[in-house]
Short mmCIF file of C-alpha atoms and ligand atoms in Angstrom, two decimals:
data_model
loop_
_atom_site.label_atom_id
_atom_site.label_comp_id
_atom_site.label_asym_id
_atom_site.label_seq_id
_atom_site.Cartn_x
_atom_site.Cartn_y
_atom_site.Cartn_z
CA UNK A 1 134.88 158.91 257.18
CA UNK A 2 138.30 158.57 255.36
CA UNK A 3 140.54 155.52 257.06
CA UNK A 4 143.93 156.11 256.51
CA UNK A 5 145.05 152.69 258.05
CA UNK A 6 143.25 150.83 255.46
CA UNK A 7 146.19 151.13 252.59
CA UNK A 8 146.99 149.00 250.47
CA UNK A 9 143.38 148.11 249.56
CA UNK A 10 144.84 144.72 247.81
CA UNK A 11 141.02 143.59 248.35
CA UNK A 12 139.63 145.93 246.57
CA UNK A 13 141.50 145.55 243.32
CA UNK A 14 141.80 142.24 240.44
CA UNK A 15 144.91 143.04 239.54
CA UNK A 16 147.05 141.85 236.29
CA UNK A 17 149.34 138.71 237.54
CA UNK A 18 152.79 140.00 238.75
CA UNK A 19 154.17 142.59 240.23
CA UNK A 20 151.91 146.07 238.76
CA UNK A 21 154.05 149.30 238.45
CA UNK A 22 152.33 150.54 235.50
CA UNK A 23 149.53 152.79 237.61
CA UNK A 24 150.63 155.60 235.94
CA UNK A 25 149.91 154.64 232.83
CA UNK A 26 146.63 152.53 233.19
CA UNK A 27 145.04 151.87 236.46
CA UNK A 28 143.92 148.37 237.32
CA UNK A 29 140.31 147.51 237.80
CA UNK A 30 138.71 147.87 240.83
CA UNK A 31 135.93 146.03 242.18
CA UNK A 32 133.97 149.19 242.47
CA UNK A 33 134.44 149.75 238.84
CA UNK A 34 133.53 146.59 237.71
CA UNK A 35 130.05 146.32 239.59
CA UNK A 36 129.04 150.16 238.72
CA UNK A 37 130.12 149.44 234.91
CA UNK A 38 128.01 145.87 235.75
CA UNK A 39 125.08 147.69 237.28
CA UNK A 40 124.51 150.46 234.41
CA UNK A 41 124.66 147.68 231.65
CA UNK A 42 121.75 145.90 233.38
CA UNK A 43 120.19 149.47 233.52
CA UNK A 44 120.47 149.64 229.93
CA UNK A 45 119.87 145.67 229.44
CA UNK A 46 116.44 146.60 231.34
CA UNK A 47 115.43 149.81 230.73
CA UNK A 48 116.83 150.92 227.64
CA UNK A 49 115.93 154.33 226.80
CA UNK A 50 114.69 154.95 230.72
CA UNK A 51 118.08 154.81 231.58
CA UNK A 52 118.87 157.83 230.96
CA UNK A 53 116.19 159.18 234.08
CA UNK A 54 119.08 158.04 235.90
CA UNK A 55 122.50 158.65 233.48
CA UNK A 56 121.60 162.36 232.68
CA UNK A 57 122.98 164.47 235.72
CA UNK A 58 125.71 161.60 236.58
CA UNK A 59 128.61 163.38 235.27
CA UNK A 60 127.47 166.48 237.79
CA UNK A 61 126.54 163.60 240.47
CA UNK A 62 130.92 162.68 240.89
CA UNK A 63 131.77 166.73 241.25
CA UNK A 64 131.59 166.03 245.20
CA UNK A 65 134.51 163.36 245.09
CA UNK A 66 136.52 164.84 241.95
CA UNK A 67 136.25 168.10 243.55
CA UNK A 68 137.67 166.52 246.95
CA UNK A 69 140.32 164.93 244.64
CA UNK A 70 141.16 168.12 243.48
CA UNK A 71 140.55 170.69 245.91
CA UNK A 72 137.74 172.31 244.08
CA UNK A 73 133.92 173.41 245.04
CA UNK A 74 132.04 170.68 243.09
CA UNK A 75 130.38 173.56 240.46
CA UNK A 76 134.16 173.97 239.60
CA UNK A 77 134.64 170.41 238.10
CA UNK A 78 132.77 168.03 235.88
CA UNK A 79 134.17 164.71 234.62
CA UNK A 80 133.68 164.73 230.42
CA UNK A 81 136.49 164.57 227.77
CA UNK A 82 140.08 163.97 227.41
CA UNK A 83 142.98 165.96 228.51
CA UNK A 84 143.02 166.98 224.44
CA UNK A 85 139.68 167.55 223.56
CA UNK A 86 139.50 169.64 227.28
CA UNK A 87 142.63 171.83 226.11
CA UNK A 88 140.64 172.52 223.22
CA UNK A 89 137.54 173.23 224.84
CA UNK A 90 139.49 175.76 227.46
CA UNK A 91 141.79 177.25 225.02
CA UNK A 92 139.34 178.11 222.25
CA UNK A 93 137.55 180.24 225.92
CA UNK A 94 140.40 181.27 227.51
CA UNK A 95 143.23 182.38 224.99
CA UNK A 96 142.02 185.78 224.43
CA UNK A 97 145.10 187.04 222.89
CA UNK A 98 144.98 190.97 223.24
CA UNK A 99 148.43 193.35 222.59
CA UNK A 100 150.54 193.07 224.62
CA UNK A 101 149.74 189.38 225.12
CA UNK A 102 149.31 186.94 222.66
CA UNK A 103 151.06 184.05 222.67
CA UNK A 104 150.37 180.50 223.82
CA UNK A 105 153.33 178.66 226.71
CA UNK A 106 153.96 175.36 227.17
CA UNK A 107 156.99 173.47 228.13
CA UNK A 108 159.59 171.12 226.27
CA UNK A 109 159.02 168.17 228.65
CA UNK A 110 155.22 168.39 228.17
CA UNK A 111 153.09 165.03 227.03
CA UNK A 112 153.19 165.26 222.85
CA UNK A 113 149.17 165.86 222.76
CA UNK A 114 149.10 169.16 225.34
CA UNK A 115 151.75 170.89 222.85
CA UNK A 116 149.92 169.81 219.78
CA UNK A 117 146.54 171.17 221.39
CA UNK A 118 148.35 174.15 221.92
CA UNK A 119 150.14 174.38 218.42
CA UNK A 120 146.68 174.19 216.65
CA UNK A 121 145.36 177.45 218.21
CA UNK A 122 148.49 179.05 217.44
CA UNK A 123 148.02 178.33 214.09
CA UNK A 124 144.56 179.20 214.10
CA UNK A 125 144.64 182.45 216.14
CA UNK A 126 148.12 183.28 214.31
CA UNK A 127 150.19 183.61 217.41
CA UNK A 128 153.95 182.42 218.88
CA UNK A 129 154.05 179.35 220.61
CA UNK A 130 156.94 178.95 223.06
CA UNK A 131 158.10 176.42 225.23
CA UNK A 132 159.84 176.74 228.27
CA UNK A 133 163.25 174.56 227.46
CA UNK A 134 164.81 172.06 229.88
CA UNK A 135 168.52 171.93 230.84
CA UNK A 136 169.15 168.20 231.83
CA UNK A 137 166.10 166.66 229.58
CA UNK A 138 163.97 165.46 232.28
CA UNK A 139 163.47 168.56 234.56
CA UNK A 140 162.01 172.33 234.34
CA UNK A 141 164.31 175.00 236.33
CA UNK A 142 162.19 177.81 238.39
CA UNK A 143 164.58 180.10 236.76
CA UNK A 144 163.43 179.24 233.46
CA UNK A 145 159.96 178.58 233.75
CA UNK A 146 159.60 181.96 235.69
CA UNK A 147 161.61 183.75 232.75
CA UNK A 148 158.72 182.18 230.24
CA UNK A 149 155.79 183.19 232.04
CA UNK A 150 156.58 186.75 230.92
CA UNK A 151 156.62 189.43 228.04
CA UNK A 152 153.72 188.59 225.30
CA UNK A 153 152.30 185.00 226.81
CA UNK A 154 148.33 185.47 227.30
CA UNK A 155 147.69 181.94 227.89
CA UNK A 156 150.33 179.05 229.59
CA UNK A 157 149.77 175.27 230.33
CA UNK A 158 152.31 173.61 232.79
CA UNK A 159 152.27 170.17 233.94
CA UNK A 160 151.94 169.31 237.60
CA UNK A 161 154.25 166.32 237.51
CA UNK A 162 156.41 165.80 234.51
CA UNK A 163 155.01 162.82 232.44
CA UNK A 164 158.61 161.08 231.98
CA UNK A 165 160.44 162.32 235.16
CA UNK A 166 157.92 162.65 238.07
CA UNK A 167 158.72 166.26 238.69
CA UNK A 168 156.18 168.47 240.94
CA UNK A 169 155.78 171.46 239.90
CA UNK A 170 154.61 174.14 242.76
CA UNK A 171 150.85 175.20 241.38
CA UNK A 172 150.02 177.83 244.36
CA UNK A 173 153.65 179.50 242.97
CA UNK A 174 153.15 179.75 239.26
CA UNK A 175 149.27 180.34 239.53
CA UNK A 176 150.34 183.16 241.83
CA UNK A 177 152.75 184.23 239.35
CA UNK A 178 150.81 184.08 236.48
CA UNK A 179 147.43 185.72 237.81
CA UNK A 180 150.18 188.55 238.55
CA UNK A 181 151.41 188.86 235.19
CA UNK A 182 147.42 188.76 233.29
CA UNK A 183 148.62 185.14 231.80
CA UNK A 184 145.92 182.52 232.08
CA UNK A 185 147.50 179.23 233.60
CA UNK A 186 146.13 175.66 233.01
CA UNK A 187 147.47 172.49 234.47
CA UNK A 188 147.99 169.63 232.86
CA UNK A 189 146.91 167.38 236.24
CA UNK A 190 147.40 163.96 234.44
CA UNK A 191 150.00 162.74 236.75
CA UNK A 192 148.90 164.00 240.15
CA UNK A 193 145.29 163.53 240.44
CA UNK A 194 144.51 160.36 242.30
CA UNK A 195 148.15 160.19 243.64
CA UNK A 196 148.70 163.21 245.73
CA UNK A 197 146.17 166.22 247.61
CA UNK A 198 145.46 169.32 245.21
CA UNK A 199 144.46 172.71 246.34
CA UNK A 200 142.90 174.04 242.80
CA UNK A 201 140.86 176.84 244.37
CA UNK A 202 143.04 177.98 247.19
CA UNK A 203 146.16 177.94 245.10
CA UNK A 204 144.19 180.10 242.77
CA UNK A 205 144.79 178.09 239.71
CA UNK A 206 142.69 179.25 236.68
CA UNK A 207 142.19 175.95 235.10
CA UNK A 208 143.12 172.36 234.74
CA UNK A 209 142.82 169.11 232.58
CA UNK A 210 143.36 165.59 234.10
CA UNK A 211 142.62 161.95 232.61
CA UNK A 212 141.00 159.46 234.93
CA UNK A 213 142.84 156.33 233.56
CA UNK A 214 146.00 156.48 235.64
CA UNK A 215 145.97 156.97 239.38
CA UNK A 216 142.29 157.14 240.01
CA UNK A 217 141.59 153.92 237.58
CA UNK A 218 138.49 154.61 235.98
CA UNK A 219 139.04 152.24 233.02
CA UNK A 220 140.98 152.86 229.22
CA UNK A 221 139.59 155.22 227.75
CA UNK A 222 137.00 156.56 230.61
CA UNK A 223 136.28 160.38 230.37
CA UNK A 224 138.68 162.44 232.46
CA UNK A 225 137.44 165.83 233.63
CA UNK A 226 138.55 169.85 234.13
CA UNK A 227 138.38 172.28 236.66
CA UNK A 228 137.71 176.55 236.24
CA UNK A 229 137.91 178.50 239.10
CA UNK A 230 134.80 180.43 240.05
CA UNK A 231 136.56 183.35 239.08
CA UNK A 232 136.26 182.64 235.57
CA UNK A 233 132.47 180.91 235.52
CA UNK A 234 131.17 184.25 233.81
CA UNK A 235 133.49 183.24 230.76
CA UNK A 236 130.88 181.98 228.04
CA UNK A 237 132.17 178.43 226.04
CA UNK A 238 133.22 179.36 222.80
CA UNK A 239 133.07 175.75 221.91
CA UNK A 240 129.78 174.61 222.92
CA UNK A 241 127.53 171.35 222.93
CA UNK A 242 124.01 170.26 224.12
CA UNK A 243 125.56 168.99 227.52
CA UNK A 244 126.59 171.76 228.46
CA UNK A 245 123.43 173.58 228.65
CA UNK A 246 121.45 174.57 231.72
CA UNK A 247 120.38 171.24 232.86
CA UNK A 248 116.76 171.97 233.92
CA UNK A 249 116.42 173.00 230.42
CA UNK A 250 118.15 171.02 228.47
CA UNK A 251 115.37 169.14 227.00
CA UNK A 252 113.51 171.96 225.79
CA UNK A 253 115.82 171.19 223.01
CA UNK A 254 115.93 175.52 222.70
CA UNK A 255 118.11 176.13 219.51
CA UNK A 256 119.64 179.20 221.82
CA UNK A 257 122.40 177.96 224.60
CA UNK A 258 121.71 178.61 228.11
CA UNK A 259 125.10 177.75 229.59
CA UNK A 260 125.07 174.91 232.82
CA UNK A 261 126.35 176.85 235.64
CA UNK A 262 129.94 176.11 236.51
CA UNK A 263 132.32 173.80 235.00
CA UNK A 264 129.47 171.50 233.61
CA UNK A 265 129.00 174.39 230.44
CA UNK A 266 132.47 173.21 228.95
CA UNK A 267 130.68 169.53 228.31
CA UNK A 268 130.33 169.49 224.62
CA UNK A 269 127.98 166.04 223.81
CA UNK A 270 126.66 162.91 225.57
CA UNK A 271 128.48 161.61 228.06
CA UNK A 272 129.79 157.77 227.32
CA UNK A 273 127.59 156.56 230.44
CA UNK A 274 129.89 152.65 230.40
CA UNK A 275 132.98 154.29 231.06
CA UNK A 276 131.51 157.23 233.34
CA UNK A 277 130.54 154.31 235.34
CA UNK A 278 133.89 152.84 235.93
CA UNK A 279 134.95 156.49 237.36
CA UNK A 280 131.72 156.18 239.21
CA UNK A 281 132.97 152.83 241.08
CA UNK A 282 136.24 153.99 241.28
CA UNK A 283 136.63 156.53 242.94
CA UNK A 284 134.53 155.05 246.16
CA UNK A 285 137.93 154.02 247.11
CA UNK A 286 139.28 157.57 247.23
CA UNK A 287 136.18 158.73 249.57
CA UNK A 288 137.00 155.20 252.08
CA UNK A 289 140.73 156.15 252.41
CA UNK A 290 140.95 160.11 251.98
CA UNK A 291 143.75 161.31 248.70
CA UNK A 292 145.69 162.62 252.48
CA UNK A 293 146.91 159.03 253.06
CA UNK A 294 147.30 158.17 249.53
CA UNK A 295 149.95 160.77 249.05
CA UNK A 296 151.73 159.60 253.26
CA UNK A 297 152.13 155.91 251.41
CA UNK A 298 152.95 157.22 248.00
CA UNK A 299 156.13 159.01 249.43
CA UNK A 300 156.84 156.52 251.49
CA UNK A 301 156.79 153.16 248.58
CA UNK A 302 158.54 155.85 246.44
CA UNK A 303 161.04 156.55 249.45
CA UNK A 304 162.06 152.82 249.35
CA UNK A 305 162.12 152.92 245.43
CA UNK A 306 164.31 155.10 245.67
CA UNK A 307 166.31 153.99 248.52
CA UNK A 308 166.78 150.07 246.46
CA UNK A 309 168.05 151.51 243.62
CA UNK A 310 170.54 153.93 244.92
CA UNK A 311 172.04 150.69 247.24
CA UNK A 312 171.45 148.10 244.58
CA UNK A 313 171.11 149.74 241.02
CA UNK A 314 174.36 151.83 240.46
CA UNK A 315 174.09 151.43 236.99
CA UNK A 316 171.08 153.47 237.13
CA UNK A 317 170.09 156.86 237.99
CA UNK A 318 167.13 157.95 239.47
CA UNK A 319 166.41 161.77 237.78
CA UNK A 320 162.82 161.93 239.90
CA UNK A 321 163.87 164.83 242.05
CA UNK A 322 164.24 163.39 245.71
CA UNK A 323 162.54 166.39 247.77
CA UNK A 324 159.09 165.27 248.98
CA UNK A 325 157.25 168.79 247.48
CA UNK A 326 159.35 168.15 244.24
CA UNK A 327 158.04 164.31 243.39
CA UNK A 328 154.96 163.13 242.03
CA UNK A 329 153.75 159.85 242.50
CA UNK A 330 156.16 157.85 240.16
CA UNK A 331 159.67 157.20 240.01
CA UNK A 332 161.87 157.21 236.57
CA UNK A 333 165.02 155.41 236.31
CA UNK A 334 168.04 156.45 233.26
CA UNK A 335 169.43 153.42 231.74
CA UNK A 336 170.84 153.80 228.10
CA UNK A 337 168.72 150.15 227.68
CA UNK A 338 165.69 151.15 229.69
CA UNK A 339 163.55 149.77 226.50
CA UNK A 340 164.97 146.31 226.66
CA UNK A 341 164.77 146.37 230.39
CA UNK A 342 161.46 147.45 230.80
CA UNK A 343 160.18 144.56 227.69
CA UNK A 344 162.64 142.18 229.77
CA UNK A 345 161.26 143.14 233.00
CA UNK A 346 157.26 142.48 231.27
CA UNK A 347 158.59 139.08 230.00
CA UNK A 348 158.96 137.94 233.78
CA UNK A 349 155.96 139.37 235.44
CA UNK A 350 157.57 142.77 236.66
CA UNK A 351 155.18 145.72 234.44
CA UNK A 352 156.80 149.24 234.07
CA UNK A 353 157.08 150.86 231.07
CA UNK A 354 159.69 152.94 228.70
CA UNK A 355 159.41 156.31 228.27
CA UNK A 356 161.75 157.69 225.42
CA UNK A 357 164.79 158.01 225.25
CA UNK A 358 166.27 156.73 228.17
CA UNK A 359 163.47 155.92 230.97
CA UNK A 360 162.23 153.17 233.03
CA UNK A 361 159.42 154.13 234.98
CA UNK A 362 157.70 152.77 237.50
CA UNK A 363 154.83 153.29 239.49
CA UNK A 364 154.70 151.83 242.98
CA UNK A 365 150.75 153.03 244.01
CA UNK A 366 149.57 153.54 247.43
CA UNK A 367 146.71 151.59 246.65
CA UNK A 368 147.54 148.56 245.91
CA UNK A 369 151.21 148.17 245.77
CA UNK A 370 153.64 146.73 248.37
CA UNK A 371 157.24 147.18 249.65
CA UNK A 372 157.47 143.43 248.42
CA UNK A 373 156.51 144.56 244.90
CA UNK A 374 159.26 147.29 245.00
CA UNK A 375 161.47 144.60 246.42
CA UNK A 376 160.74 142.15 243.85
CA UNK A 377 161.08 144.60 240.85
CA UNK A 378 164.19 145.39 242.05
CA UNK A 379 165.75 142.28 242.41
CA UNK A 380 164.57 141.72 238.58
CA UNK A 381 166.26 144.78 237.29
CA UNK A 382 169.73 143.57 239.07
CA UNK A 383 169.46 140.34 237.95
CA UNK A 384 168.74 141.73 234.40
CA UNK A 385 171.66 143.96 234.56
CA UNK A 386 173.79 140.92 236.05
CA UNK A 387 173.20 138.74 233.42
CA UNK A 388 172.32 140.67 230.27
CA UNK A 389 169.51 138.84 229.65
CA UNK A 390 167.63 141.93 228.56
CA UNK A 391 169.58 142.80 225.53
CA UNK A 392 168.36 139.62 224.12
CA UNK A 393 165.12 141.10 223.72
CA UNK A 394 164.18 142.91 220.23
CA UNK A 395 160.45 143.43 219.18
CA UNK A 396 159.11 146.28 220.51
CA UNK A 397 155.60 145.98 220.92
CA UNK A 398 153.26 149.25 219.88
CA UNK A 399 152.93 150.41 223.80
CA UNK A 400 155.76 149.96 225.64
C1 LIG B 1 150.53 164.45 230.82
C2 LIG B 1 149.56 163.82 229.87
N1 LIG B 1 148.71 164.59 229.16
C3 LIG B 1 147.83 164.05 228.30
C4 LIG B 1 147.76 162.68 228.11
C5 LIG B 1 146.80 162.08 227.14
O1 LIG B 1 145.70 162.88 226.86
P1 LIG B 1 144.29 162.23 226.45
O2 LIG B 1 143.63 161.77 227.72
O3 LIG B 1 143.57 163.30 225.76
O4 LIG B 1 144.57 161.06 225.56
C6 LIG B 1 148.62 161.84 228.83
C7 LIG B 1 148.56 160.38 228.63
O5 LIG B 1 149.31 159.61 229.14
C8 LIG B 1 149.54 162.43 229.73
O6 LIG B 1 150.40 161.67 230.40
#
């Protein structure tokens, strides 16, 4: 069973010296993930090749807990991919462009790869793609994303928090809207799985792409996963691979494709068993602690984010929208020096990062983050600000 009261889970973590706030970007390691990553190299240390009577099914194997994460059956998930290579996968199905309603949606706040994904099949299929536009830079406006999911679009992806600002967007609404309206809706769940509840299936979303690097800290790099409502597991996989056959008869090594039931067809080839691992160990600590009280501790380290910088960074402003329903699990401060400060802030232990062109964010995670973290990053920032001793900084490193 879930316990709630066992947050943070600072034993369960080795995390980076200093105060962590980067969650959003890259998840620590977790104990978990270390000894399943351990326990499949000595699987392949001892067994080589026989490895694999245990490996092949393990994707399928974390569709319980994923689904849990997500609010999905467990035939409507599978963890395989990237968010880009999954767009891919789901758009080459799904964007069926017929007259009225051809043309791809996506937004002008979205993460650079989900619009490129999206540009390359509106090259390829010949079609408009739009983007619903943002009035202040770092938000979306019902208004305007409800004027976009109109007219010719056959296919949309939204976000369900905003990369750079934190902003929630309100899936059960716009899935509802768009199933109205014939327009397939995906979600780009990058910044919300791990950190708050989803309701996939019961909000009636048709799709969605999420990474499992950030909140649910499956390692760099480790294969993140998608979701298709049942009411779409007739659609056949125009892109297909050899993992996402039938499982029971895979190995017959048929030239013809016998899709895998569910989810599991959209795998394309073998699964990169090392990193699948790290998801594997990870998300144990999801099924101890329940993604219920992950979300009650989010709001409330975000709450006191938020809180500290309004009393002690007026300099700053904080453009994560403040309604609980409206906020993912991050918070994103305006500065016009937000690169220097967040490189300053690395320099003495405090890890955020910069999100162009004006953003510090940080990440204060239920997990494993305190209010003495929040306290301490905030004390930084002022003392920054107070003395200027960010401007002196000047390289920017690749990933800031
Ligand atoms: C919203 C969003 N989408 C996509 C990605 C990256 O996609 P991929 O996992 O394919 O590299 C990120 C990475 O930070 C992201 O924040």
């Amino acid at each position: 069973m879930p316990d709630p009261s066992r947050l943070p889970r600072l034993d369960a973590f080795l995390l980076p010296k200093g105060v962590y706030l980067d969650g959003n970007s890259l998840g620590p390691l977790s104990y978990g993930a270390q000894a399943a990553i351990e326990r499949r190299m000595r699987q392949w240390q001892y067994h080589g090749v026989a490895g694999w009577d245990d490996w092949f099914g393990l994707a399928e194997r974390l569709s319980g807990a994923l689904g849990k994460l997500v609010g999905a059956y467990p035939d409507e998930v599978v963890a395989t991919g990237s968010i880009t290579v999954n767009l891919h996968a789901l758009l080459a199905t799904f964007h069926r462009p017929a007259a009225p309603r051809h043309a791809l949606l996506a937004t002008e706040l979205d993460f650079p790869t989900d619009v490129h994904a999206l540009q390359s099949w509106a090259e390829l299929r010949g079609v408009p793609l739009r983007l619903v536009p943002s009035r202040d830079g770092y938000t979306l406006h019902d208004d305007d994303i409800d004027a976009a999911l109109a007219g010719d679009v056959a296919f949309a992806l939204l976000p369900t928090v905003l990369y750079r600002s934190g902003q929630l967007l309100d899936v059960r609404r716009w899935s509802g809207v768009a199933r109205e309206r014939g327009i397939v809706l995906a979600w780009d769940a990058a910044h919300s799985i791990g950190a708050l509840p989803h309701h996939l299936h019961d909000d009636g979303a048709d799709l969605a792409v999420w990474c499992s690097y950030k909140y649910l800290n499956a390692g760099p790099g480790a294969p993140g996963g998608l979701f298709v409502h049942r009411r779409h597991h007739d659609a056949v996989p125009a892109l297909r691979g050899w993992w996402g056959h039938d499982k029971a008869t895979q190995f017959a090594m048929a030239p013809t494709f016998t899709q895998a039931h569910g989810a599991g067809a959209f795998q394309l080839g073998t699964p990169p068993i090392l990193a699948l691992a790290g998801l594997e160990g990870a998300l144990a600590v999801f099924e101890d602690v329940g993604i219920h009280a992950v979300r009650e501790r989010s709001l409330a380290l975000t709450d006191h984010l938020m809180a500290r910088a309004d009393a002690l960074l007026p300099e700053m402003t904080v453009v994560t929208p403040r309604a609980v329903q409206r906020r993912g699990g991050h918070v994103a401060l305006a500065h016009p020096e937000a690169l220097r400060l967040s490189l300053a802030l690395r320099r003495r232990g405090v890890i955020p990062d910069f999100r162009p062109p004006d953003l510090l964010r940080l990440a204060p995670v239920a997990l494993y983050t305190t209010e003495a973290d929040v306290d301490r990053a905030v004390a930084v920032i002022r003392e920054l600000l107070d003395t200027g001793a960010h401007l002196e900084e000047t390289a920017a490193p690749a990933v800031v």
